[in-house]
Coordinates of C-alpha atoms and ligand atoms in Angstrom, one line a residue:
S236 CA -13.9 21.6 21.2
D237 CA -12.9 24.0 23.0
R238 CA -10.5 22.2 25.1
A239 CA -7.4 22.6 25.4
P240 CA -5.3 20.1 22.7
V241 CA -3.4 17.5 24.9
P242 CA 0.5 18.2 24.1
L243 CA 1.4 15.1 22.4
R244 CA 4.6 13.8 21.2
H245 CA 3.7 10.6 19.5
G246 CA 0.5 12.7 18.1
S247 CA -1.1 12.5 14.2
Q248 CA 1.7 13.8 11.6
V249 CA -0.1 14.5 8.7
S250 CA -3.3 16.6 8.1
K251 CA -5.6 16.8 5.0
R252 CA -3.3 16.0 2.1
E253 CA -4.4 18.0 -1.0
D254 CA -0.9 16.0 -3.1
E255 CA -1.1 14.8 -6.3
A256 CA -1.3 10.9 -4.9
M257 CA -4.1 11.6 -2.0
Q258 CA -5.7 13.1 -5.4
R259 CA -5.4 10.0 -7.0
F260 CA -7.0 7.9 -4.7
R261 CA -10.1 10.2 -4.0
R262 CA -10.7 9.9 -7.7
Y263 CA -10.2 5.6 -7.4
G264 CA -13.7 4.5 -6.7
L265 CA -13.4 1.7 -6.7
G266 CA -10.3 -1.4 -5.5
Q267 CA -9.4 -4.8 -5.6
F268 CA -7.7 -6.5 -2.0
I269 CA -6.4 -10.0 -3.2
H270 CA -5.9 -11.9 -0.3
F271 CA -3.4 -14.1 -0.7
G272 CA -0.8 -17.1 1.0
L273 CA 0.0 -20.1 2.4
Y274 CA -3.8 -20.0 3.8
S275 CA -4.6 -20.1 0.2
I276 CA -4.1 -23.8 -0.3
L277 CA -6.3 -25.3 2.3
G278 CA -9.2 -23.7 1.7
N279 CA -10.9 -23.5 5.1
E280 CA -10.5 -27.1 5.4
Y281 CA -7.8 -29.7 6.5
Q282 CA -7.8 -33.4 4.7
G283 CA -11.4 -32.8 4.3
V284 CA -12.0 -31.6 7.2
S285 CA -13.8 -28.0 7.5
A286 CA -12.3 -25.5 10.1
R287 CA -15.2 -24.2 10.2
D288 CA -16.6 -24.7 13.4
G289 CA -13.6 -23.8 14.9
A290 CA -11.7 -21.2 12.2
P291 CA -12.6 -17.2 12.5
A292 CA -12.1 -16.8 8.8
S293 CA -10.0 -18.9 5.9
E294 CA -6.7 -17.1 6.6
W295 CA -7.2 -17.6 10.4
I296 CA -6.8 -21.3 9.5
R297 CA -3.7 -21.2 12.0
A298 CA -6.2 -20.6 15.1
W299 CA -7.7 -23.2 14.8
R300 CA -9.2 -24.7 17.7
G301 CA -11.1 -27.3 18.9
P302 CA -11.8 -30.9 19.1
S303 CA -11.6 -30.8 15.3
A304 CA -8.0 -29.5 14.6
P305 CA -6.1 -31.7 14.3
D306 CA -3.5 -32.4 16.1
G307 CA -0.2 -30.7 16.4
W308 CA -1.9 -28.3 14.3
T309 CA 0.1 -24.6 14.6
A310 CA 2.9 -26.8 13.3
I311 CA 1.7 -28.2 10.3
Y312 CA 0.5 -24.9 9.3
D313 CA 4.0 -23.6 9.9
R314 CA 5.2 -26.6 6.9
L315 CA 2.9 -25.2 4.4
N316 CA 5.4 -23.0 3.4
E317 CA 6.6 -26.2 1.9
Q318 CA 3.7 -27.4 -0.3
F319 CA 3.7 -23.1 -1.6
D320 CA 3.8 -24.0 -5.6
P321 CA 0.6 -21.7 -7.3
T322 CA 2.1 -22.6 -10.9
E323 CA -1.5 -21.6 -12.2
L324 CA -1.3 -17.4 -11.1
D325 CA -0.3 -15.4 -14.1
A326 CA -0.9 -11.4 -12.1
R327 CA -1.2 -9.9 -16.6
Q328 CA -4.3 -12.3 -16.2
W329 CA -5.0 -11.1 -12.6
A330 CA -4.6 -7.2 -13.0
R331 CA -6.6 -8.3 -16.8
Q332 CA -9.5 -9.1 -14.4
A333 CA -9.5 -6.4 -12.1
K334 CA -9.0 -3.8 -15.4
Q335 CA -11.8 -5.2 -16.2
L336 CA -13.5 -4.9 -13.1
G337 CA -12.6 -1.0 -13.1
A338 CA -10.9 -1.4 -10.6
R339 CA -8.0 1.9 -10.0
Y340 CA -6.1 0.4 -6.7
V341 CA -5.9 -3.3 -5.7
I342 CA -4.2 -4.2 -1.6
F343 CA -1.7 -7.2 -1.7
T344 CA -1.1 -9.5 0.6
T345 CA 2.7 -9.4 1.4
K346 CA 2.9 -11.2 4.8
H347 CA 0.3 -11.9 6.9
H348 CA -0.9 -13.2 9.6
D349 CA 1.4 -16.4 9.6
G350 CA 4.2 -15.0 8.6
F351 CA 5.1 -15.7 5.6
A352 CA 6.9 -12.7 3.5
L353 CA 5.2 -13.3 -0.5
W354 CA 8.8 -12.4 -1.6
P355 CA 11.9 -13.6 -1.2
T356 CA 13.3 -10.8 1.9
A357 CA 16.2 -11.0 3.2
H358 CA 15.5 -10.3 6.5
S359 CA 14.2 -14.1 7.8
D360 CA 14.1 -17.6 6.5
Y361 CA 10.3 -17.8 6.8
S362 CA 8.8 -16.7 2.2
I363 CA 8.4 -17.6 -0.9
A364 CA 12.8 -18.4 -1.2
N365 CA 11.8 -21.4 0.8
S366 CA 9.4 -22.7 -1.3
P367 CA 9.1 -25.6 -4.0
A368 CA 8.1 -21.1 -5.5
A369 CA 11.6 -20.1 -5.5
G370 CA 13.0 -17.8 -7.4
R371 CA 9.9 -16.2 -7.9
D372 CA 8.9 -13.0 -6.5
L373 CA 5.0 -12.5 -6.1
V374 CA 5.0 -9.3 -4.1
A375 CA 7.0 -7.6 -7.8
E376 CA 4.4 -10.1 -10.1
V377 CA 1.7 -7.7 -8.7
V378 CA 3.3 -5.0 -8.6
D379 CA 4.6 -4.9 -12.9
A380 CA 1.3 -6.7 -13.5
Y381 CA -1.1 -4.2 -12.5
T382 CA 1.5 -1.1 -13.0
A383 CA 0.7 -2.2 -16.3
E384 CA -2.5 -1.9 -16.5
G385 CA -2.9 1.5 -15.2
I386 CA -4.0 -0.5 -11.6
D387 CA -2.3 1.9 -9.0
V388 CA -0.6 -1.4 -5.9
F389 CA -0.6 -0.8 -1.8
L390 CA 1.2 -3.0 0.1
Y391 CA -1.0 -4.9 3.1
F392 CA 1.8 -5.5 5.6
S393 CA 0.8 -7.2 8.7
V394 CA 2.5 -6.2 11.4
L395 CA 0.8 -9.0 14.1
D396 CA 3.3 -12.4 12.8
W397 CA 2.8 -15.6 14.5
H398 CA 6.1 -17.1 12.9
H399 CA 8.3 -14.8 14.0
P400 CA 9.7 -15.9 18.0
G401 CA 10.0 -12.5 18.7
Y402 CA 6.6 -11.3 17.6
S403 CA 4.0 -10.5 21.1
D404 CA 1.2 -10.3 22.1
Q405 CA 1.9 -8.1 25.8
V406 CA 4.7 -5.6 26.9
P407 CA 8.0 -7.7 27.4
T408 CA 8.4 -7.4 31.1
D409 CA 11.8 -9.2 31.3
D410 CA 15.0 -8.7 29.4
A411 CA 15.6 -11.7 27.0
G412 CA 11.7 -10.6 26.1
R413 CA 12.4 -6.8 25.9
A414 CA 15.6 -8.2 23.6
A415 CA 13.1 -10.6 21.3
W416 CA 10.5 -7.7 20.6
Q417 CA 13.7 -5.6 19.6
E418 CA 15.1 -7.3 17.3
F419 CA 10.9 -8.0 16.3
L420 CA 11.2 -4.9 15.3
S421 CA 14.0 -3.8 13.6
Y422 CA 13.1 -7.2 12.1
T423 CA 9.0 -5.5 11.0
R424 CA 11.9 -1.9 9.7
G425 CA 13.6 -4.3 8.0
Q426 CA 11.0 -5.8 5.7
L427 CA 8.9 -2.2 5.4
L428 CA 12.2 -0.1 4.3
E429 CA 13.1 -3.7 2.7
L430 CA 9.0 -3.1 1.0
L431 CA 9.5 0.3 -0.3
D432 CA 13.4 -0.4 -2.0
R433 CA 12.0 -3.2 -4.0
Y434 CA 8.6 -1.5 -5.7
P435 CA 9.5 1.5 -6.2
A436 CA 5.7 1.4 -7.6
A437 CA 3.9 0.4 -4.5
R438 CA 1.5 4.2 -4.3
G439 CA 0.4 2.5 -0.5
L440 CA 0.9 0.7 2.1
W441 CA -2.2 -0.6 4.2
F442 CA -1.6 -2.3 7.9
D443 CA -3.1 -4.2 10.0
G444 CA -3.1 -7.0 12.9
T445 CA -1.3 -3.1 15.0
W446 CA -3.6 -4.6 17.8
G447 CA -0.8 -5.8 20.3
K448 CA -0.2 -4.8 22.8
A449 CA 3.7 -4.7 22.8
W450 CA 3.4 -2.8 19.4
I451 CA 1.1 0.1 21.0
A452 CA 3.5 0.5 23.5
S453 CA 6.1 0.6 21.2
H454 CA 4.4 4.2 20.1
E455 CA 7.6 6.3 19.5
F456 CA 9.0 3.6 17.7
T457 CA 6.2 3.4 15.5
Y458 CA 5.8 7.4 15.4
E459 CA 10.0 7.5 13.7
L460 CA 9.4 4.5 11.6
E461 CA 5.7 6.0 9.7
R462 CA 8.6 9.4 9.3
E463 CA 11.4 7.4 7.5
L464 CA 8.9 5.6 5.4
R465 CA 7.2 8.9 4.8
E466 CA 10.7 10.4 4.1
R467 CA 11.8 7.5 2.1
R468 CA 8.8 7.3 0.1
P469 CA 7.1 11.0 -0.5
G470 CA 4.4 10.9 -1.4
L471 CA 3.6 7.5 0.1
I472 CA -0.4 6.8 1.3
I473 CA -0.7 5.2 5.2
G474 CA -3.7 4.7 6.3
S475 CA -5.1 5.8 10.0
R476 CA -4.5 1.0 11.5
F477 CA -0.1 1.5 11.6
R478 CA 0.5 3.3 14.6
N479 CA -1.1 4.6 18.0
D480 CA -0.2 7.6 20.7
E481 CA 1.5 7.3 24.1
H482 CA -1.9 7.1 25.4
G483 CA -2.9 4.2 23.3
A484 CA -5.8 6.0 21.1
R485 CA -5.7 3.9 17.5
H486 CA -7.1 5.4 14.2
F487 CA -7.9 8.9 16.2
D488 CA -5.5 11.0 18.7
S489 CA -5.8 11.6 21.9
N490 CA -6.8 15.0 19.7
G491 CA -8.9 13.5 17.7
A492 CA -6.7 14.5 14.7
L493 CA -6.2 10.9 11.8
L494 CA -3.1 9.3 12.9
G495 CA -2.7 8.7 8.6
D496 CA -3.8 9.8 5.2
Y497 CA -7.6 7.5 5.6
E498 CA -9.5 6.5 7.6
Q499 CA -8.5 2.7 7.6
G500 CA -11.2 1.5 9.9
W501 CA -14.9 0.9 7.6
E502 CA -14.0 -3.3 7.6
R503 CA -17.4 -4.3 6.8
K504 CA -19.1 -1.3 8.0
L505 CA -20.3 1.7 6.2
P506 CA -20.6 5.1 7.6
A507 CA -23.8 5.6 8.3
D508 CA -24.3 9.2 6.7
H509 CA -21.6 11.6 5.2
A510 CA -21.6 14.1 8.6
M511 CA -19.5 11.7 10.5
L512 CA -17.2 10.9 8.4
A513 CA -15.9 15.1 9.3
G514 CA -14.5 15.2 5.4
N515 CA -12.0 12.0 7.2
D516 CA -10.4 10.3 3.3
W517 CA -11.2 6.5 3.6
D518 CA -12.6 2.9 2.0
C519 CA -14.3 0.3 2.8
V520 CA -13.1 -2.6 2.5
M521 CA -15.2 -5.5 2.3
T522 CA -15.2 -9.2 1.2
I523 CA -18.5 -11.0 -1.5
G524 CA -19.0 -14.0 1.5
P525 CA -20.0 -13.1 5.0
N526 CA -16.6 -13.1 6.4
G527 CA -12.9 -14.6 5.5
W528 CA -10.7 -13.6 3.3
G529 CA -8.6 -15.9 2.2
W530 CA -9.3 -18.9 -0.4
T531 CA -13.0 -20.5 0.9
R532 CA -13.6 -24.7 -0.4
D533 CA -16.6 -25.3 0.2
T534 CA -18.6 -21.5 0.7
G535 CA -21.5 -23.9 1.8
D536 CA -24.3 -21.9 2.7
D537 CA -22.7 -18.8 3.1
Y538 CA -24.0 -15.8 0.4
L539 CA -22.3 -15.2 -1.5
K540 CA -22.4 -10.9 -2.1
T541 CA -24.0 -10.4 -6.2
T542 CA -23.3 -7.9 -8.2
D543 CA -26.0 -5.6 -6.9
D544 CA -25.4 -5.9 -4.1
L545 CA -22.2 -4.3 -4.9
I546 CA -23.5 -1.8 -7.3
E547 CA -25.9 -1.0 -4.3
L548 CA -22.2 -0.7 -1.7
L549 CA -20.1 1.2 -4.6
M550 CA -23.1 4.0 -4.8
R551 CA -23.1 4.4 -0.5
C552 CA -19.5 4.3 -0.5
R553 CA -19.0 7.1 -3.3
S554 CA -22.0 9.2 -2.3
M555 CA -19.9 9.7 1.1
D556 CA -16.7 10.1 -0.8
G557 CA -15.5 6.9 -0.5
N558 CA -13.7 4.1 -1.7
L559 CA -15.6 0.8 -2.2
V560 CA -12.8 -2.7 -1.8
I561 CA -13.7 -5.8 -3.0
N562 CA -11.5 -8.4 -2.0
F563 CA -10.2 -11.9 -3.5
G564 CA -9.3 -14.4 -2.0
P565 CA -8.1 -16.6 -5.1
D566 CA -7.1 -20.6 -4.1
G567 CA -3.1 -22.5 -4.4
A568 CA -2.7 -22.5 -7.5
G569 CA -3.8 -18.8 -7.8
R570 CA -6.7 -19.2 -9.9
M571 CA -10.1 -16.6 -8.9
T572 CA -13.5 -18.5 -8.7
A573 CA -15.5 -18.4 -10.6
H574 CA -17.3 -16.2 -8.6
E575 CA -15.0 -13.7 -8.6
G576 CA -14.4 -14.1 -12.1
Q577 CA -18.9 -13.0 -12.9
I578 CA -18.1 -10.2 -10.2
A579 CA -15.9 -8.8 -12.2
T580 CA -17.6 -8.9 -15.4
E581 CA -20.5 -7.6 -14.3
L582 CA -20.0 -5.2 -12.4
G583 CA -17.4 -4.2 -14.2
A584 CA -19.8 -3.9 -17.1
W585 CA -22.2 -2.2 -15.6
V586 CA -18.8 0.5 -14.2
A587 CA -18.0 0.5 -17.2
A588 CA -21.1 1.7 -18.4
H589 CA -21.4 4.2 -15.7
A590 CA -17.8 5.7 -14.6
A591 CA -18.4 8.7 -15.0
A592 CA -20.9 8.5 -11.7
I593 CA -18.1 6.5 -10.0
H594 CA -14.6 8.1 -10.2
D595 CA -15.6 11.3 -10.5
A596 CA -18.7 11.7 -8.5
G597 CA -18.8 11.8 -5.0
H598 CA -20.8 14.1 -2.2
V599 CA -23.7 15.6 -2.8
D600 CA -25.5 17.4 -0.7
L601 CA -29.4 16.6 -0.8
D602 CA -31.7 15.0 1.5
P603 CA -31.1 10.8 0.7
T604 CA -34.3 9.9 -1.4
G605 CA -34.3 6.3 -0.2
M606 CA -34.4 5.6 -4.3
G607 CA -30.5 5.3 -4.2
W608 CA -27.6 6.9 -3.6
L609 CA -26.9 10.1 -4.5
T610 CA -23.2 11.4 -6.3
G611 CA -22.6 14.3 -8.4
T612 CA -20.1 16.6 -10.0
D613 CA -19.8 20.4 -9.9
D614 CA -22.7 20.8 -12.8
R615 CA -23.7 17.1 -12.7
I616 CA -26.3 15.0 -10.2
F617 CA -26.5 11.0 -10.2
L618 CA -28.7 8.8 -9.4
T619 CA -28.0 4.9 -8.9
V620 CA -32.1 4.0 -8.5
L621 CA -32.6 0.7 -6.5
N622 CA -35.7 1.0 -5.5
R623 CA -37.8 2.3 -7.8
P624 CA -41.1 4.7 -6.3
V625 CA -44.8 3.0 -6.7
T626 CA -45.2 6.3 -8.6
G627 CA -43.0 6.0 -11.2
I628 CA -41.2 9.4 -9.7
A629 CA -38.3 10.3 -8.8
R630 CA -37.8 13.7 -6.8
L631 CA -35.5 15.4 -5.0
R632 CA -35.5 18.2 -3.4
F633 CA -33.0 21.5 -3.9
P634 CA -33.2 23.7 -0.7
G635 CA -32.6 27.0 -0.4
D636 CA -32.5 29.6 -3.7
A637 CA -31.6 26.3 -5.8
E638 CA -29.2 27.8 -8.0
R639 CA -27.9 23.8 -8.4
V640 CA -31.5 23.0 -10.1
P641 CA -31.6 20.4 -12.9
T642 CA -33.0 21.3 -16.0
A643 CA -32.5 17.9 -18.1
A644 CA -32.7 14.0 -17.0
R645 CA -30.8 11.8 -19.1
I646 CA -30.3 7.9 -18.4
L647 CA -26.5 7.7 -18.7
D648 CA -25.7 4.7 -20.4
S649 CA -28.7 4.9 -22.7
G650 CA -28.0 9.0 -23.1
R651 CA -31.9 7.6 -23.3
E652 CA -33.9 11.3 -22.2
L653 CA -36.4 11.4 -19.0
E654 CA -38.7 13.3 -18.5
L655 CA -38.3 16.2 -16.1
R656 CA -40.6 18.7 -15.1
R657 CA -40.0 22.0 -11.3
T658 CA -43.1 21.3 -8.4
D659 CA -44.7 23.8 -6.9
L660 CA -46.6 21.7 -3.9
G661 CA -47.3 24.4 -2.5
L662 CA -46.3 23.9 0.8
D663 CA -45.7 26.8 2.8
L664 CA -42.3 27.2 5.7
D665 CA -40.2 25.2 3.0
D666 CA -38.4 27.3 1.1
A667 CA -37.1 24.6 -1.3
S668 CA -37.9 23.6 -5.0
Y669 CA -38.8 20.6 -5.8
V670 CA -38.3 18.2 -9.2
D671 CA -39.9 15.0 -10.7
V672 CA -38.3 12.8 -13.4
R673 CA -40.1 10.0 -14.2
I674 CA -38.2 6.8 -13.8
P675 CA -39.9 4.2 -16.6
A676 CA -40.6 0.2 -15.4
G677 CA -37.5 -2.0 -16.3
L678 CA -35.1 0.8 -16.4
V679 CA -33.2 -1.3 -14.0
T680 CA -32.6 -4.4 -16.9
E681 CA -31.6 -1.7 -19.2
R682 CA -28.0 -2.9 -17.8
A683 CA -25.2 -3.3 -20.2
F684 CA -25.8 -6.9 -19.0
Ligands
JFZ942 C1 -8.1 -8.5 9.8 C2 -7.4 -9.3 9.9 O1 -7.1 -10.2 11.1 C3 -7.9 -9.9 8.3 O2 -7.6 -11.8 8.0 C4 -7.9 -9.7 7.3 O3 -6.8 -9.5 6.6 C5 -8.5 -8.1 7.6 C6 -8.2 -6.8 6.2 O4 -7.8 -7.6 8.0 O5 -9.7 -8.2 10.5 C7 -9.6 -7.2 11.2 C8 -8.9 -6.0 11.8 C9 -9.5 -5.2 12.1 C10 -11.5 -4.9 12.3 C11 -12.1 -6.0 11.5 C12 -11.1 -7.7 11.5 N1 -11.4 -4.0 12.0 O6 -10.3 -2.7 12.8 O7 -13.0 -4.1 12.6

């Protein structure tokens, strides 16, 4: 814009990165999110009573309100650490499954809104060290197992903390409140530096719960903390959901500059088109069910996304240069669900057979076809056909002198050659070349599963 930039003390401190870590990020393509914590014990119900009508989502069950909520509910919830013992949790098995899925990074909930740390933090008593699983460190287990499989690890961290007495949504108005909030900030800083020190293999921090008014007012502190985290771990990737500028602008500062290394606002939603991303890196985090990130014991009539749904979302993201991150919510014992297992097998087979169209391929500057999603590299164009036209012909339009008009077409997984021809439509005023590819009926059944 022609407007003069607003002078900002706590605006963006990064510009588009081209270092090795961000180049890797751009080639992930597919990721896995894991929501695991005290809420996983419950599966969105307590003693047979469903929280469905009173809690926003399974990992939000502590916020259960209304007639169905048990008496003294939050106090009951806060003592779940006494039952936390995921005896079936084998991070190496999770990592093998993620590898099978084709995920290239994982985002793991080290501490969700309930404040319970899955590593033995020195900064709070509310951690795995105070549970029947004492002696274990789930963050270490996940970091080690996934790193061994070649999958990068990002640590999810909720700033919002329902357990810490100093946490506040509102800006404190008296001395006691201000002191408590300062105490909370130093606890938060302590935990974050601790995570970086303990898990040097972690590549990124995935922040959440940063919408509270007190956090927003702490822009000087968060500006300095971002600096400190980046200094402590060169190459560290931080999304745009960590902090805001002094005017309260989140994700993008008051001059429109991204407040992090990638856009972190695409949560169960997708950009309408590539242009609106303005070249920013991004990922989309997505649940398999409708909402709810933690385990849900009874999914009832919920629609669970199928492998085909996820293929569509994955390729739509890749067609706009983004990564798709699919959430898994293991049960309280640490077991992934049967549906998640099926997704890992089926989607994983598809991803393995079509890897060339996914990880290294990105946005192609051509008209969208309506038949599916286009991805490409310098010398190849991939069309993931989701809707086969009644004509059986995929027609691609190449504007201008069309140096890039393809000369051959084949099915990616089988290598089967497809009939391709240049089509001169004789359209006046349309400076474009067209290519028709005949798509055999039954193509979609040629999947590897
Ligand atoms: C947050 C959490 O509250 C939720 O439990 C889960 O962990 C999810 C990944 O993140 O939920 C959000 C946060 C931000 C938006 C939507 C849901 N948002 O910006 O639209």
